[in-house]
Amino acid sequence: MRIGIIGGGQLGRMLALAGYPLGLRFTFLDPSVDACGTQVGEHIVGAYDDPKKLRELAKQVDVITYEFENVPVDTLQAIAQRQQIFPPISALATSQDRLLEKNLFRKLGIATPEFKAVDSLADLQAAVDSLGTPGILKTRRLGYDGRGQYRLRRNQDVAAAWQALSGVPLIYEAFVPFTREVSMIGVRSSTGETAFYPLTENTHKNGVLHLSVAPFKNTTLQKQAEQYLTKLFKQFNYVGVLTVEFFVLRGQLIANEMAPRVHNSGHWTIEGAKTSQFENHLRAICGLPLGSTAVQGQVVMLNFVGDIPTAKQALQLSNLHFHDYGKQPRPGRKVGHATVVADSVKTRDAAVKAMLKLLPNSNTKGSKAQKK
Ligand code: AMP
């Protein structure tokens, strides 16, 4: 079977690496001639919204998936008649618009931060008057890793926030004084079978995922997150991996956003779970039985952003799994990650300290202190 992947970044690359043992083969659609995923599959060089290139992809493959959210829905709809596309386009469309997403969460009884749509300066002032500060003004579309956001600390920040982001539809959210951020990764197969990974605790640096630790053990929150994902699976007749990021506040989950794809906070599953998120996504979209999501120990994943140690440096840590995406390092760019599967929380925490020293310009204070 041949899988078409829209987007040739590291997520696509890890999908392909997980799929080869299953006998799957891959074709990527990506405009960049040196997209890192294309090192491990066929490559159609073309824009994501080029109908001709999408048709070419559809002709060559048995099923299409995508590895990032900003794929134009209209062009996908045009090929959906003749080619299966998973996850469903309806889930993709919802995830592309923070307002649609949060309205759906509310409709399904999934808690969200307080929010208001903002299309004018008057709307923003009214939203701030109603929800107060601090709060975050976000673009409804095309925001990621903290981009397209403005934090308002005081009422007087309204004008500056409006100046920074106006011109596109916006949403104002009350700031959630969370104690931690967690994500839930679940998977539903085209046969209807579902599976869930344990919750992962995530810390960010400069808006970008820095560290993920799993499992985050909390039976009540695990159950609640699984119920929330089950509602979303039903809503979309979902197929594939689905990720939802949550804030934890006073022992409750508050949904921030969903991603209809494999997710950076699930990279630890490659070595830390019996079946990785990548393999389970492929199993799901190919209608194969899902693999066990059981965690293999105490796991930590560290992202390399902007720069990456050499394999020789990284592999000084004997139990470390090193992933170099083969990308040119650039500030803010995710270029690799490392995972350690430890047998206890104590050894995992020691591993975190050692891993942080691997970071070029390492700052061993870590991310907790810098949590956004
Ligand atoms: P997002 O792009 O919505 O995932 O936001 C990026 C990061 O900003 C999140 O991981 C949080 O750390 C922070 N953030 C976003 N929205 C809120 C909010 N309403 N309250 C508190 N922190 C937030």
Short mmCIF file of C-alpha atoms in Angstrom, two decimals, residues 1-6 12-13 15-29 37-43 57 60-65 282 285-286 288:
data_model
loop_
_atom_site.label_atom_id
_atom_site.label_comp_id
_atom_site.label_asym_id
_atom_site.label_seq_id
_atom_site.Cartn_x
_atom_site.Cartn_y
_atom_site.Cartn_z
CA MET A 1 0.00 0.00 0.00
CA ARG A 2 1.24 3.51 -0.78
CA ILE A 3 0.44 6.41 1.53
CA GLY A 4 0.34 10.00 0.30
CA ILE A 5 1.45 12.54 2.88
CA ILE A 6 0.75 16.22 2.41
CA GLY A 12 5.93 12.93 7.71
CA ARG A 13 9.43 11.54 7.96
CA LEU A 15 5.42 8.41 9.76
CA ALA A 16 7.35 6.89 6.86
CA LEU A 17 10.03 5.44 9.13
CA ALA A 18 7.28 3.77 11.18
CA GLY A 19 5.51 2.51 8.08
CA TYR A 20 8.28 0.67 6.25
CA PRO A 21 8.19 -2.39 8.57
CA LEU A 22 4.45 -2.68 7.82
CA GLY A 23 5.23 -2.88 4.10
CA LEU A 24 3.93 0.63 3.45
CA ARG A 25 5.51 3.04 0.98
CA PHE A 26 5.24 6.81 0.88
CA THR A 27 4.88 9.76 -1.46
CA PHE A 28 5.14 13.30 -0.11
CA LEU A 29 3.69 16.49 -1.54
CA GLY A 37 10.59 13.80 4.97
CA THR A 38 11.31 13.38 1.32
CA GLN A 39 14.62 11.67 2.17
CA VAL A 40 12.51 8.62 3.02
CA GLY A 41 9.92 8.56 0.26
CA GLU A 42 8.96 9.68 -3.22
CA HIS A 43 8.53 13.41 -3.61
CA LEU A 57 -0.61 12.59 -5.58
CA GLN A 60 -0.25 7.49 -7.11
CA VAL A 61 -1.43 6.46 -3.64
CA ASP A 62 -4.08 4.37 -1.86
CA VAL A 63 -4.86 6.80 0.96
CA ILE A 64 -3.90 10.38 1.74
CA THR A 65 -3.03 11.89 5.11
CA LEU A 282 -0.84 4.41 9.81
CA ILE A 285 -5.84 4.94 8.20
CA CYS A 286 -5.10 1.56 6.61
CA LEU A 288 -5.32 -2.44 10.41
#
